[in-house]
Amino acid sequence: REAVPDDRVCVTPEVKAQTTYDNSQAEERRNPSAYDPETCMDGYVWREVTPSDRVCVTRQARARIISDNSLNASRKVKK
């Protein structure tokens, strides 16, 4: 998926493209008037690919990320 440098979760090309787009929109989805500058705008939540990941995505996207993370081992070719 490559959401962050060491993210090696296996996903479809469409999910990888969405992840790239979400990364490009990170600044646009933050609420600059909030107390914490990493606060997401209404309708968005932290992606949390890693504990320090603060890219804002929709709740549906975060649910997919949780699912992708849990399925990652089954998506890898066994050697």
PDB file of N, CA and C in Angstrom:
ATOM      1  N   ARG A   1       0.833  -1.188   0.000  1.00  0.00           N
ATOM      2  CA  ARG A   1       0.000   0.000   0.000  1.00  0.00           C
ATOM      3  C   ARG A   1       0.873   1.244   0.000  1.00  0.00           C
ATOM      4  N   GLU A   2       1.955   1.198   0.740  1.00  0.00           N
ATOM      5  CA  GLU A   2       2.916   2.299   0.793  1.00  0.00           C
ATOM      6  C   GLU A   2       2.305   3.616   1.269  1.00  0.00           C
ATOM      7  N   ALA A   3       1.465   3.526   2.287  1.00  0.00           N
ATOM      8  CA  ALA A   3       0.873   4.736   2.868  1.00  0.00           C
ATOM      9  C   ALA A   3       1.940   5.576   3.561  1.00  0.00           C
ATOM     10  N   VAL A   4       2.865   4.889   4.216  1.00  0.00           N
ATOM     11  CA  VAL A   4       4.016   5.502   4.882  1.00  0.00           C
ATOM     12  C   VAL A   4       5.239   4.686   4.455  1.00  0.00           C
ATOM     13  N   PRO A   5       6.451   5.167   4.696  1.00  0.00           N
ATOM     14  CA  PRO A   5       7.639   4.495   4.152  1.00  0.00           C
ATOM     15  C   PRO A   5       7.742   2.983   4.372  1.00  0.00           C
ATOM     16  N   ASP A   6       7.414   2.466   5.538  1.00  0.00           N
ATOM     17  CA  ASP A   6       7.575   1.029   5.787  1.00  0.00           C
ATOM     18  C   ASP A   6       6.271   0.246   5.686  1.00  0.00           C
ATOM     19  N   ASP A   7       5.267   0.791   5.062  1.00  0.00           N
ATOM     20  CA  ASP A   7       3.973   0.121   4.911  1.00  0.00           C
ATOM     21  C   ASP A   7       4.046  -0.865   3.749  1.00  0.00           C
ATOM     22  N   ARG A   8       3.973  -2.149   4.060  1.00  0.00           N
ATOM     23  CA  ARG A   8       4.069  -3.196   3.044  1.00  0.00           C
ATOM     24  C   ARG A   8       2.824  -4.086   3.029  1.00  0.00           C
ATOM     25  N   VAL A   9       1.669  -3.500   3.280  1.00  0.00           N
ATOM     26  CA  VAL A   9       0.423  -4.251   3.245  1.00  0.00           C
ATOM     27  C   VAL A   9       0.015  -4.446   1.790  1.00  0.00           C
ATOM     28  N   CYS A  10      -0.357  -5.662   1.454  1.00  0.00           N
ATOM     29  CA  CYS A  10      -0.762  -5.998   0.085  1.00  0.00           C
ATOM     30  C   CYS A  10      -2.207  -5.570  -0.160  1.00  0.00           C
ATOM     31  N   VAL A  11      -2.412  -4.767  -1.206  1.00  0.00           N
ATOM     32  CA  VAL A  11      -3.744  -4.263  -1.555  1.00  0.00           C
ATOM     33  C   VAL A  11      -3.898  -4.263  -3.071  1.00  0.00           C
ATOM     34  N   THR A  12      -5.103  -4.003  -3.530  1.00  0.00           N
ATOM     35  CA  THR A  12      -5.348  -3.912  -4.970  1.00  0.00           C
ATOM     36  C   THR A  12      -4.735  -2.622  -5.513  1.00  0.00           C
ATOM     37  N   PRO A  13      -4.517  -2.557  -6.820  1.00  0.00           N
ATOM     38  CA  PRO A  13      -4.012  -1.313  -7.413  1.00  0.00           C
ATOM     39  C   PRO A  13      -4.937  -0.120  -7.133  1.00  0.00           C
ATOM     40  N   GLU A  14      -6.237  -0.357  -7.072  1.00  0.00           N
ATOM     41  CA  GLU A  14      -7.176   0.733  -6.801  1.00  0.00           C
ATOM     42  C   GLU A  14      -6.987   1.292  -5.392  1.00  0.00           C
ATOM     43  N   VAL A  15      -6.772   0.411  -4.432  1.00  0.00           N
ATOM     44  CA  VAL A  15      -6.546   0.863  -3.052  1.00  0.00           C
ATOM     45  C   VAL A  15      -5.224   1.615  -2.961  1.00  0.00           C
ATOM     46  N   LYS A  16      -4.207   1.133  -3.639  1.00  0.00           N
ATOM     47  CA  LYS A  16      -2.918   1.842  -3.638  1.00  0.00           C
ATOM     48  C   LYS A  16      -3.077   3.236  -4.245  1.00  0.00           C
ATOM     49  N   ALA A  17      -3.829   3.342  -5.331  1.00  0.00           N
ATOM     50  CA  ALA A  17      -4.070   4.653  -5.951  1.00  0.00           C
ATOM     51  C   ALA A  17      -4.831   5.571  -5.004  1.00  0.00           C
ATOM     52  N   GLN A  18      -5.814   5.044  -4.299  1.00  0.00           N
ATOM     53  CA  GLN A  18      -6.564   5.853  -3.334  1.00  0.00           C
ATOM     54  C   GLN A  18      -5.651   6.315  -2.203  1.00  0.00           C
ATOM     55  N   THR A  19      -4.758   5.440  -1.765  1.00  0.00           N
ATOM     56  CA  THR A  19      -3.807   5.789  -0.705  1.00  0.00           C
ATOM     57  C   THR A  19      -2.896   6.927  -1.151  1.00  0.00           C
ATOM     58  N   THR A  20      -2.414   6.853  -2.379  1.00  0.00           N
ATOM     59  CA  THR A  20      -1.571   7.918  -2.932  1.00  0.00           C
ATOM     60  C   THR A  20      -2.355   9.233  -2.970  1.00  0.00           C
ATOM     61  N   TYR A  21      -3.607   9.162  -3.397  1.00  0.00           N
ATOM     62  CA  TYR A  21      -4.452  10.362  -3.438  1.00  0.00           C
ATOM     63  C   TYR A  21      -4.685  10.898  -2.029  1.00  0.00           C
ATOM     64  N   ASP A  22      -4.997  10.016  -1.082  1.00  0.00           N
ATOM     65  CA  ASP A  22      -5.209  10.460   0.302  1.00  0.00           C
ATOM     66  C   ASP A  22      -3.968  11.167   0.840  1.00  0.00           C
ATOM     67  N   ASN A  23      -2.787  10.635   0.541  1.00  0.00           N
ATOM     68  CA  ASN A  23      -1.549  11.288   0.975  1.00  0.00           C
ATOM     69  C   ASN A  23      -1.442  12.689   0.381  1.00  0.00           C
ATOM     70  N   SER A  24      -1.832  12.834  -0.880  1.00  0.00           N
ATOM     71  CA  SER A  24      -1.727  14.141  -1.543  1.00  0.00           C
ATOM     72  C   SER A  24      -2.711  15.165  -0.972  1.00  0.00           C
ATOM     73  N   GLN A  25      -3.761  14.686  -0.339  1.00  0.00           N
ATOM     74  CA  GLN A  25      -4.794  15.570   0.217  1.00  0.00           C
ATOM     75  C   GLN A  25      -4.643  15.814   1.717  1.00  0.00           C
ATOM     76  N   ALA A  26      -3.572  15.332   2.299  1.00  0.00           N
ATOM     77  CA  ALA A  26      -3.397  15.388   3.757  1.00  0.00           C
ATOM     78  C   ALA A  26      -3.586  16.786   4.326  1.00  0.00           C
ATOM     79  N   GLU A  27      -2.957  17.778   3.754  1.00  0.00           N
ATOM     80  CA  GLU A  27      -3.066  19.152   4.274  1.00  0.00           C
ATOM     81  C   GLU A  27      -4.463  19.732   4.083  1.00  0.00           C
ATOM     82  N   GLU A  28      -5.102  19.389   2.977  1.00  0.00           N
ATOM     83  CA  GLU A  28      -6.429  19.940   2.658  1.00  0.00           C
ATOM     84  C   GLU A  28      -7.511  19.432   3.594  1.00  0.00           C
ATOM     85  N   ARG A  29      -7.277  18.297   4.229  1.00  0.00           N
ATOM     86  CA  ARG A  29      -8.293  17.675   5.075  1.00  0.00           C
ATOM     87  C   ARG A  29      -8.116  17.967   6.558  1.00  0.00           C
ATOM     88  N   ARG A  30      -7.193  18.857   6.876  1.00  0.00           N
ATOM     89  CA  ARG A  30      -6.980  19.235   8.275  1.00  0.00           C
ATOM     90  C   ARG A  30      -7.745  20.510   8.591  1.00  0.00           C
ATOM     91  N   ASN A  31      -8.123  20.644   9.844  1.00  0.00           N
ATOM     92  CA  ASN A  31      -8.859  21.811  10.314  1.00  0.00           C
ATOM     93  C   ASN A  31      -7.870  22.803  10.927  1.00  0.00           C
ATOM     94  N   PRO A  32      -7.488  23.838  10.196  1.00  0.00           N
ATOM     95  CA  PRO A  32      -6.472  24.771  10.701  1.00  0.00           C
ATOM     96  C   PRO A  32      -6.933  25.592  11.901  1.00  0.00           C
ATOM     97  N   SER A  33      -8.217  25.675  12.147  1.00  0.00           N
ATOM     98  CA  SER A  33      -8.710  26.463  13.288  1.00  0.00           C
ATOM     99  C   SER A  33      -8.818  25.633  14.553  1.00  0.00           C
ATOM    100  N   ALA A  34      -8.531  24.347  14.496  1.00  0.00           N
ATOM    101  CA  ALA A  34      -8.605  23.475  15.673  1.00  0.00           C
ATOM    102  C   ALA A  34      -7.405  23.706  16.577  1.00  0.00           C
ATOM    103  N   TYR A  35      -7.539  23.315  17.820  1.00  0.00           N
ATOM    104  CA  TYR A  35      -6.458  23.451  18.798  1.00  0.00           C
ATOM    105  C   TYR A  35      -5.223  22.676  18.344  1.00  0.00           C
ATOM    106  N   ASP A  36      -5.404  21.437  17.903  1.00  0.00           N
ATOM    107  CA  ASP A  36      -4.310  20.603  17.407  1.00  0.00           C
ATOM    108  C   ASP A  36      -4.252  20.740  15.890  1.00  0.00           C
ATOM    109  N   PRO A  37      -3.144  21.161  15.319  1.00  0.00           N
ATOM    110  CA  PRO A  37      -3.065  21.360  13.866  1.00  0.00           C
ATOM    111  C   PRO A  37      -3.233  20.076  13.048  1.00  0.00           C
ATOM    112  N   GLU A  38      -3.196  18.923  13.691  1.00  0.00           N
ATOM    113  CA  GLU A  38      -3.396  17.669  12.977  1.00  0.00           C
ATOM    114  C   GLU A  38      -4.854  17.192  13.050  1.00  0.00           C
ATOM    115  N   THR A  39      -5.728  18.008  13.610  1.00  0.00           N
ATOM    116  CA  THR A  39      -7.146  17.655  13.700  1.00  0.00           C
ATOM    117  C   THR A  39      -7.753  17.611  12.308  1.00  0.00           C
ATOM    118  N   CYS A  40      -8.541  16.577  12.051  1.00  0.00           N
ATOM    119  CA  CYS A  40      -9.190  16.429  10.752  1.00  0.00           C
ATOM    120  C   CYS A  40     -10.432  17.303  10.655  1.00  0.00           C
ATOM    121  N   MET A  41     -10.746  17.691   9.442  1.00  0.00           N
ATOM    122  CA  MET A  41     -11.991  18.401   9.176  1.00  0.00           C
ATOM    123  C   MET A  41     -13.158  17.451   9.434  1.00  0.00           C
ATOM    124  N   ASP A  42     -14.360  18.011   9.604  1.00  0.00           N
ATOM    125  CA  ASP A  42     -15.555  17.192   9.792  1.00  0.00           C
ATOM    126  C   ASP A  42     -15.688  16.200   8.648  1.00  0.00           C
ATOM    127  N   GLY A  43     -16.025  14.970   8.981  1.00  0.00           N
ATOM    128  CA  GLY A  43     -16.192  13.929   7.982  1.00  0.00           C
ATOM    129  C   GLY A  43     -14.952  13.087   7.756  1.00  0.00           C
ATOM    130  N   TYR A  44     -13.840  13.458   8.388  1.00  0.00           N
ATOM    131  CA  TYR A  44     -12.588  12.722   8.225  1.00  0.00           C
ATOM    132  C   TYR A  44     -12.046  12.289   9.577  1.00  0.00           C
ATOM    133  N   VAL A  45     -11.288  11.202   9.567  1.00  0.00           N
ATOM    134  CA  VAL A  45     -10.640  10.666  10.758  1.00  0.00           C
ATOM    135  C   VAL A  45      -9.199  10.320  10.413  1.00  0.00           C
ATOM    136  N   TRP A  46      -8.356  10.170  11.427  1.00  0.00           N
ATOM    137  CA  TRP A  46      -6.983   9.762  11.157  1.00  0.00           C
ATOM    138  C   TRP A  46      -6.966   8.367  10.560  1.00  0.00           C
ATOM    139  N   ARG A  47      -6.113   8.177   9.586  1.00  0.00           N
ATOM    140  CA  ARG A  47      -5.997   6.896   8.894  1.00  0.00           C
ATOM    141  C   ARG A  47      -5.425   5.830   9.808  1.00  0.00           C
ATOM    142  N   GLU A  48      -4.371   6.148  10.535  1.00  0.00           N
ATOM    143  CA  GLU A  48      -3.746   5.258  11.518  1.00  0.00           C
ATOM    144  C   GLU A  48      -3.185   3.960  10.930  1.00  0.00           C
ATOM    145  N   VAL A  49      -2.510   4.077   9.784  1.00  0.00           N
ATOM    146  CA  VAL A  49      -1.791   2.923   9.243  1.00  0.00           C
ATOM    147  C   VAL A  49      -0.724   2.507  10.252  1.00  0.00           C
ATOM    148  N   THR A  50      -0.095   3.485  10.866  1.00  0.00           N
ATOM    149  CA  THR A  50       0.832   3.295  11.976  1.00  0.00           C
ATOM    150  C   THR A  50       0.358   4.209  13.099  1.00  0.00           C
ATOM    151  N   PRO A  51       0.832   4.028  14.318  1.00  0.00           N
ATOM    152  CA  PRO A  51       0.385   4.896  15.407  1.00  0.00           C
ATOM    153  C   PRO A  51       0.625   6.390  15.163  1.00  0.00           C
ATOM    154  N   SER A  52       1.628   6.730  14.382  1.00  0.00           N
ATOM    155  CA  SER A  52       1.930   8.140  14.135  1.00  0.00           C
ATOM    156  C   SER A  52       1.326   8.680  12.840  1.00  0.00           C
ATOM    157  N   ASP A  53       0.575   7.860  12.113  1.00  0.00           N
ATOM    158  CA  ASP A  53      -0.026   8.267  10.835  1.00  0.00           C
ATOM    159  C   ASP A  53      -1.180   9.225  11.087  1.00  0.00           C
ATOM    160  N   ARG A  54      -1.061  10.448  10.568  1.00  0.00           N
ATOM    161  CA  ARG A  54      -2.078  11.476  10.794  1.00  0.00           C
ATOM    162  C   ARG A  54      -2.685  11.990   9.487  1.00  0.00           C
ATOM    163  N   VAL A  55      -2.746  11.143   8.471  1.00  0.00           N
ATOM    164  CA  VAL A  55      -3.448  11.514   7.236  1.00  0.00           C
ATOM    165  C   VAL A  55      -4.935  11.322   7.497  1.00  0.00           C
ATOM    166  N   CYS A  56      -5.726  12.311   7.114  1.00  0.00           N
ATOM    167  CA  CYS A  56      -7.169  12.259   7.344  1.00  0.00           C
ATOM    168  C   CYS A  56      -7.868  11.582   6.167  1.00  0.00           C
ATOM    169  N   VAL A  57      -8.717  10.613   6.485  1.00  0.00           N
ATOM    170  CA  VAL A  57      -9.478   9.862   5.485  1.00  0.00           C
ATOM    171  C   VAL A  57     -10.916   9.718   5.978  1.00  0.00           C
ATOM    172  N   THR A  58     -11.788   9.219   5.114  1.00  0.00           N
ATOM    173  CA  THR A  58     -13.172   8.966   5.534  1.00  0.00           C
ATOM    174  C   THR A  58     -13.205   7.771   6.491  1.00  0.00           C
ATOM    175  N   ARG A  59     -14.291   7.669   7.231  1.00  0.00           N
ATOM    176  CA  ARG A  59     -14.451   6.518   8.139  1.00  0.00           C
ATOM    177  C   ARG A  59     -14.464   5.205   7.347  1.00  0.00           C
ATOM    178  N   GLN A  60     -15.060   5.230   6.171  1.00  0.00           N
ATOM    179  CA  GLN A  60     -15.095   4.026   5.334  1.00  0.00           C
ATOM    180  C   GLN A  60     -13.687   3.608   4.918  1.00  0.00           C
ATOM    181  N   ALA A  61     -12.855   4.589   4.587  1.00  0.00           N
ATOM    182  CA  ALA A  61     -11.470   4.280   4.201  1.00  0.00           C
ATOM    183  C   ALA A  61     -10.719   3.677   5.379  1.00  0.00           C
ATOM    184  N   ARG A  62     -10.914   4.235   6.580  1.00  0.00           N
ATOM    185  CA  ARG A  62     -10.218   3.675   7.751  1.00  0.00           C
ATOM    186  C   ARG A  62     -10.699   2.252   8.030  1.00  0.00           C
ATOM    187  N   ALA A  63     -11.980   1.974   7.845  1.00  0.00           N
ATOM    188  CA  ALA A  63     -12.496   0.612   8.034  1.00  0.00           C
ATOM    189  C   ALA A  63     -11.842  -0.348   7.040  1.00  0.00           C
ATOM    190  N   ARG A  64     -11.665   0.099   5.787  1.00  0.00           N
ATOM    191  CA  ARG A  64     -11.000  -0.727   4.780  1.00  0.00           C
ATOM    192  C   ARG A  64      -9.540  -0.971   5.179  1.00  0.00           C
ATOM    193  N   ILE A  65      -8.892   0.034   5.712  1.00  0.00           N
ATOM    194  CA  ILE A  65      -7.495  -0.090   6.134  1.00  0.00           C
ATOM    195  C   ILE A  65      -7.367  -1.130   7.240  1.00  0.00           C
ATOM    196  N   ILE A  66      -8.273  -1.093   8.194  1.00  0.00           N
ATOM    197  CA  ILE A  66      -8.258  -2.085   9.280  1.00  0.00           C
ATOM    198  C   ILE A  66      -8.425  -3.486   8.695  1.00  0.00           C
ATOM    199  N   SER A  67      -9.340  -3.627   7.744  1.00  0.00           N
ATOM    200  CA  SER A  67      -9.554  -4.916   7.088  1.00  0.00           C
ATOM    201  C   SER A  67      -8.320  -5.347   6.303  1.00  0.00           C
ATOM    202  N   ASP A  68      -7.749  -4.442   5.510  1.00  0.00           N
ATOM    203  CA  ASP A  68      -6.540  -4.765   4.741  1.00  0.00           C
ATOM    204  C   ASP A  68      -5.415  -5.209   5.664  1.00  0.00           C
ATOM    205  N   ASN A  69      -5.253  -4.524   6.783  1.00  0.00           N
ATOM    206  CA  ASN A  69      -4.199  -4.895   7.727  1.00  0.00           C
ATOM    207  C   ASN A  69      -4.414  -6.309   8.253  1.00  0.00           C
ATOM    208  N   SER A  70      -5.663  -6.651   8.579  1.00  0.00           N
ATOM    209  CA  SER A  70      -5.929  -7.971   9.146  1.00  0.00           C
ATOM    210  C   SER A  70      -5.784  -9.086   8.109  1.00  0.00           C
ATOM    211  N   LEU A  71      -5.976  -8.769   6.841  1.00  0.00           N
ATOM    212  CA  LEU A  71      -5.883  -9.767   5.777  1.00  0.00           C
ATOM    213  C   LEU A  71      -4.506  -9.861   5.138  1.00  0.00           C
ATOM    214  N   ASN A  72      -3.594  -9.009   5.528  1.00  0.00           N
ATOM    215  CA  ASN A  72      -2.301  -8.923   4.857  1.00  0.00           C
ATOM    216  C   ASN A  72      -1.562 -10.255   4.792  1.00  0.00           C
ATOM    217  N   ALA A  73      -1.496 -10.982   5.877  1.00  0.00           N
ATOM    218  CA  ALA A  73      -0.744 -12.246   5.886  1.00  0.00           C
ATOM    219  C   ALA A  73      -1.312 -13.242   4.865  1.00  0.00           C
ATOM    220  N   SER A  74      -2.613 -13.262   4.709  1.00  0.00           N
ATOM    221  CA  SER A  74      -3.228 -14.197   3.763  1.00  0.00           C
ATOM    222  C   SER A  74      -3.043 -13.774   2.314  1.00  0.00           C
ATOM    223  N   ARG A  75      -2.618 -12.556   2.078  1.00  0.00           N
ATOM    224  CA  ARG A  75      -2.426 -12.048   0.712  1.00  0.00           C
ATOM    225  C   ARG A  75      -0.999 -12.201   0.199  1.00  0.00           C
ATOM    226  N   LYS A  76      -0.116 -12.678   1.046  1.00  0.00           N
ATOM    227  CA  LYS A  76       1.287 -12.828   0.658  1.00  0.00           C
ATOM    228  C   LYS A  76       1.551 -14.231   0.140  1.00  0.00           C
ATOM    229  N   VAL A  77       2.426 -14.325  -0.857  1.00  0.00           N
ATOM    230  CA  VAL A  77       2.819 -15.615  -1.410  1.00  0.00           C
ATOM    231  C   VAL A  77       3.720 -16.301  -0.414  1.00  0.00           C
ATOM    232  N   LYS A  78       3.391 -17.525  -0.117  1.00  0.00           N
ATOM    233  CA  LYS A  78       4.218 -18.299   0.824  1.00  0.00           C
ATOM    234  C   LYS A  78       5.382 -18.930   0.068  1.00  0.00           C
ATOM    235  N   LYS A  79       6.568 -18.808   0.628  1.00  0.00           N
ATOM    236  CA  LYS A  79       7.773 -19.342  -0.020  1.00  0.00           C
ATOM    237  C   LYS A  79       8.141 -20.680   0.548  1.00  0.00           C
TER     238      LYS A  79
END
